[in-house]
Short mmCIF file of C-alpha atoms in Angstrom, two decimals:
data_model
loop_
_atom_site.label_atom_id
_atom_site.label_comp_id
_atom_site.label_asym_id
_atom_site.label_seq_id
_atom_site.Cartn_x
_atom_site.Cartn_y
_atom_site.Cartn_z
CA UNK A 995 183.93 269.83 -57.90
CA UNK A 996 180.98 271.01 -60.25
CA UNK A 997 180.37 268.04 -62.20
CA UNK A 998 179.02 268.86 -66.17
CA UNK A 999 178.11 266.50 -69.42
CA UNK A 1000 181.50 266.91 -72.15
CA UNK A 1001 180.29 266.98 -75.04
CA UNK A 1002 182.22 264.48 -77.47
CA UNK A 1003 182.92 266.29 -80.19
CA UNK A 1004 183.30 265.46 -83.92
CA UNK A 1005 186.77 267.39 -85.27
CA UNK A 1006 188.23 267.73 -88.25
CA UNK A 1007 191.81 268.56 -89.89
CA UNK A 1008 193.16 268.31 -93.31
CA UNK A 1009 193.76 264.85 -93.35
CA UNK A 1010 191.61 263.27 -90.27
CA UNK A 1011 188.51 263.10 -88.11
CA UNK A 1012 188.31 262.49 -84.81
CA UNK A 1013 184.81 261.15 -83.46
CA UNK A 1014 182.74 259.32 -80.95
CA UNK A 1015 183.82 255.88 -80.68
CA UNK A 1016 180.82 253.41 -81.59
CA UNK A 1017 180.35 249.42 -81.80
CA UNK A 1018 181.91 248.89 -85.21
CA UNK A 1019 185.34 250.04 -84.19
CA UNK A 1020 185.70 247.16 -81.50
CA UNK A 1021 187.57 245.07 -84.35
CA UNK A 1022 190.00 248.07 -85.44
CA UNK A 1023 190.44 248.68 -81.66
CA UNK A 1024 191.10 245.21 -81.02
CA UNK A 1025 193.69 245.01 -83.58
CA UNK A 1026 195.62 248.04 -81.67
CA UNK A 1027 195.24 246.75 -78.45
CA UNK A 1028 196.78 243.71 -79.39
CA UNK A 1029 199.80 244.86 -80.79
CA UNK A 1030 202.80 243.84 -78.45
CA UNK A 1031 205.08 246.09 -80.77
CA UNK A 1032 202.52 249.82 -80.41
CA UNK A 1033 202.07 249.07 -76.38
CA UNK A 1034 205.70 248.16 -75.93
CA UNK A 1035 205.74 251.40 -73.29
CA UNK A 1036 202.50 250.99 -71.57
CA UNK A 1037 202.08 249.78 -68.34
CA UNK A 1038 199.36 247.62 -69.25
CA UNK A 1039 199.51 244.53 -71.34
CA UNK A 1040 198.30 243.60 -74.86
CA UNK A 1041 194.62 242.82 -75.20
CA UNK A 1042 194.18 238.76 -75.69
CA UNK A 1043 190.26 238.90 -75.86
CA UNK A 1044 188.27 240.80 -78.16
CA UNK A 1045 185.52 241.40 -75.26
CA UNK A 1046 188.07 244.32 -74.05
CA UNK A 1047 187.44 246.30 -77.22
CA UNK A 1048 183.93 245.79 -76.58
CA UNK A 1049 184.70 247.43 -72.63
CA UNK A 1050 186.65 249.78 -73.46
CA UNK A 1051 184.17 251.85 -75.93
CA UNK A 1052 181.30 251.21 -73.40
CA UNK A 1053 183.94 253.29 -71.32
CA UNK A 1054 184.48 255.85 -73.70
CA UNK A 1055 180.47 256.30 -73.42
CA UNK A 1056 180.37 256.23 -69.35
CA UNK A 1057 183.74 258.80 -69.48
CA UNK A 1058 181.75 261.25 -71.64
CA UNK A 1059 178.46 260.88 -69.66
CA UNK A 1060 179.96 261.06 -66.22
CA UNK A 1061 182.11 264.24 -67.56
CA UNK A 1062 185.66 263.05 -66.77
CA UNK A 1063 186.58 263.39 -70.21
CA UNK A 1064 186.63 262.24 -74.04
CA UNK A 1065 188.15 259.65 -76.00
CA UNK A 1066 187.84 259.97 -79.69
CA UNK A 1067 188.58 257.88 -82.47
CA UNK A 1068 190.93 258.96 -85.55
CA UNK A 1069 190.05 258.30 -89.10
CA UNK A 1070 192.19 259.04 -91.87
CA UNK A 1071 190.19 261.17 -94.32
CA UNK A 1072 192.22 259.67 -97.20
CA UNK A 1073 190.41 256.40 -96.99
CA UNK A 1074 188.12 256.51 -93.98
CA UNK A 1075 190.57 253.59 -92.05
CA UNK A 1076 190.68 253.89 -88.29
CA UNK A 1077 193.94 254.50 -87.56
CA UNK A 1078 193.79 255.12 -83.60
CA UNK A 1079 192.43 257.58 -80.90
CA UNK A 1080 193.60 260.72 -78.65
CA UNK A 1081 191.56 261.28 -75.74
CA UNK A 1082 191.17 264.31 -73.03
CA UNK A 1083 190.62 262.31 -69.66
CA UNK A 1084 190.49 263.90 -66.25
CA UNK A 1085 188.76 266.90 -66.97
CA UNK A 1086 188.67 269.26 -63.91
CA UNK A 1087 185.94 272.29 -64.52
CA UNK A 1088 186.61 274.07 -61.72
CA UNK A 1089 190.75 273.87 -62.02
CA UNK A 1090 190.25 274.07 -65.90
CA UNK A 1091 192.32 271.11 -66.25
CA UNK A 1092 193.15 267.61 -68.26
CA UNK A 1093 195.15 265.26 -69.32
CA UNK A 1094 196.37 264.26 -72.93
CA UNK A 1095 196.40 260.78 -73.84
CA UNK A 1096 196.86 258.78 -77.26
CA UNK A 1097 197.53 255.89 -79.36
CA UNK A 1098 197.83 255.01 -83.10
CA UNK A 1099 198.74 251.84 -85.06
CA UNK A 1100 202.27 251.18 -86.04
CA UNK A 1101 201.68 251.56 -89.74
CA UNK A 1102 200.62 255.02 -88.68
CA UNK A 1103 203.64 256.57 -87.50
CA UNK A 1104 205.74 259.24 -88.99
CA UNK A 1105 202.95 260.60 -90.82
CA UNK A 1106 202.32 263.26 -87.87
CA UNK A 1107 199.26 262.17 -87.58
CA UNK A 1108 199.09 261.98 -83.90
CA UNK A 1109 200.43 265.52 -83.67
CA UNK A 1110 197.88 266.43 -86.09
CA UNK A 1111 194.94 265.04 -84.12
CA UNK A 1112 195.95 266.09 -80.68
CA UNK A 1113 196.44 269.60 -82.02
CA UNK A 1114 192.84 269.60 -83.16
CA UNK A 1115 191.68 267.81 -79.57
CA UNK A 1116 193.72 270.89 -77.77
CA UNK A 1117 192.25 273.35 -79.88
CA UNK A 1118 189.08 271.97 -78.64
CA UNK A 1119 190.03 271.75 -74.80
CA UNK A 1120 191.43 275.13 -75.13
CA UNK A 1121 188.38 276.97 -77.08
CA UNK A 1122 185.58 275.14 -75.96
CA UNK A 1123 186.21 274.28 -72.54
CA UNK A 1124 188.32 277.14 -71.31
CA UNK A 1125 191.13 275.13 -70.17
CA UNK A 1126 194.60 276.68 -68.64
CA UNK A 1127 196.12 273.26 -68.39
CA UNK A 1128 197.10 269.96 -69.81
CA UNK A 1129 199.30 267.75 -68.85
CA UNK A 1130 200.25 264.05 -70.56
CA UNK A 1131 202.93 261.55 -69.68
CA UNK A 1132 204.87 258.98 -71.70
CA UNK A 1133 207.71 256.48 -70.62
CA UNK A 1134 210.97 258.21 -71.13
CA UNK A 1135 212.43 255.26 -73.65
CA UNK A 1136 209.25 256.56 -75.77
CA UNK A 1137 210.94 259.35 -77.17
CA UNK A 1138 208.73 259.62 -80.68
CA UNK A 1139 205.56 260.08 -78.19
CA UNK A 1140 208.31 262.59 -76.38
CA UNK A 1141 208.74 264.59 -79.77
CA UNK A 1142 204.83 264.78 -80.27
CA UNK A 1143 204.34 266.31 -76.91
CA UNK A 1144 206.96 268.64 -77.59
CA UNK A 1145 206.00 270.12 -81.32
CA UNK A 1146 202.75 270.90 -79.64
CA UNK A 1147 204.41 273.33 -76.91
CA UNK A 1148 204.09 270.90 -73.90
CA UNK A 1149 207.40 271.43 -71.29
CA UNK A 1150 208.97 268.56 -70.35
CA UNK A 1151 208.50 269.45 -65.96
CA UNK A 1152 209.58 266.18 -64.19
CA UNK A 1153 210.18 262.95 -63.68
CA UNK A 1154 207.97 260.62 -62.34
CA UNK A 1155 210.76 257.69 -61.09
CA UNK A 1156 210.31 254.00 -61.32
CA UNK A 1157 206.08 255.07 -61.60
CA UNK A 1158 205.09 251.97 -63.24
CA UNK A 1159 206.04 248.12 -64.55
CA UNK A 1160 205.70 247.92 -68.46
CA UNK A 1161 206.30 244.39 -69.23
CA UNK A 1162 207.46 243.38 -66.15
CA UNK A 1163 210.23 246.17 -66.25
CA UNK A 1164 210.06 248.87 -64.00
CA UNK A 1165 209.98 252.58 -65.59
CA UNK A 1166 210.13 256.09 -65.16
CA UNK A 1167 207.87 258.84 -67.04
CA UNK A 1168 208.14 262.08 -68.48
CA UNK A 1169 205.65 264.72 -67.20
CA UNK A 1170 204.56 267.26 -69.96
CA UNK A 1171 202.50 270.19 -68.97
CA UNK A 1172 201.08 273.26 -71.40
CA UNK A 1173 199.54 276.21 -70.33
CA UNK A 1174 197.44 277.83 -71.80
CA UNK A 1175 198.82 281.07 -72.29
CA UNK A 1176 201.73 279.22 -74.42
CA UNK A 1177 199.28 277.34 -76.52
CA UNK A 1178 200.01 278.24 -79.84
CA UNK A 1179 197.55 276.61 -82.45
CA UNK A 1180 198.37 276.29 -85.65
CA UNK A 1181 195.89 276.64 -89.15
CA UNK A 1182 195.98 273.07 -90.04
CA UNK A 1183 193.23 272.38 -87.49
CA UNK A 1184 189.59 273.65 -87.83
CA UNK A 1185 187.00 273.60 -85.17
CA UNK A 1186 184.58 271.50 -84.67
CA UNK A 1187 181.30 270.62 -86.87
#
């Protein structure tokens, strides 16, 4: 597999921007992680120790330099708050392929804010790196992340039974894939600056 830098980009939409992670989001990052309620479906637990935060953007850094993918933060233009990420992990050059991933705070939802922001990420993955597929997965109780997938043209393709534990309850997930000749990007997105 040819192995390349991804750029981390810096997007923008009508109402967000997505951008490079750096130090002074490990409190805002913290504060997601930590919430019991917003990783109710993940199959890892809630972040007790702020060090994580800390981790987890030094891992944003390594992900980007190592070229397996980007994991950009989402700021509300309104007001500048952080209000959580979307991130394109996995990238394959050569099978011009990724996966979607993403996660905002509670207070956050309903807005369509992450449908907003990973619309602007696919754009991206689409336009700038010439993919043909992405694919993203979410626990099938998690029907709002279900919906999100959905308005943005991903196909529901399979089941993936009893794949993980999410609070010490076993689960299935919902594979999502969208090609790229069914991508169909809408205005409210611009490209990248």
């Amino acid at each position: 597999m040819t192995r390349v830098l991804l750029p981390t980009p810096t997007l923008h939409t009508t109402r967000l921007r997505l951008r490079p992670f750096d130090d002074a989001d490990a409190n805002d990052l913290f504060a997601l992680h930590s919430n019991a309620f917003v990783l109710r479906y993940w199959d890892a637990p809630p972040w007790s120790e702020r060090g994580r935060a800390e981790r987890f953007i030094a891992a944003c850094r390594q992900m980007a330099e190592g070229g397996a993918g980007a994991r950009l933060a989402v700021d509300r233009v309104s007001d500048g708050a952080f209000i959580g990420w979307c991130s394109l992990t996995r990238w394959n050059p050569d099978y011009r392929s990724a996966s979607l991933g993403y996660c905002f705070d509670d207070a956050a939802w309903g807005h369509g804010y992450a449908t907003e922001a990973a619309r602007a990420l696919l754009r991206w993955a689409f336009d700038t790196l010439d993919l043909n597929r992405v694919q993203a997965e979410t626990d099938t109780r998690n029907v709002a992340s279900a919906r999100v997938l959905e308005k943005l043209g991903f196909v529901r393709e399979g089941t993936l039974r009893e794949d993980c534990v999410v609070n010490g309850e076993v689960s299935d997930s919902w594979v999502y894939g969208l090609i790229r000749r069914e991508w169909r990007p809408s205005s409210e997105s611009m490209p990248a600056r």
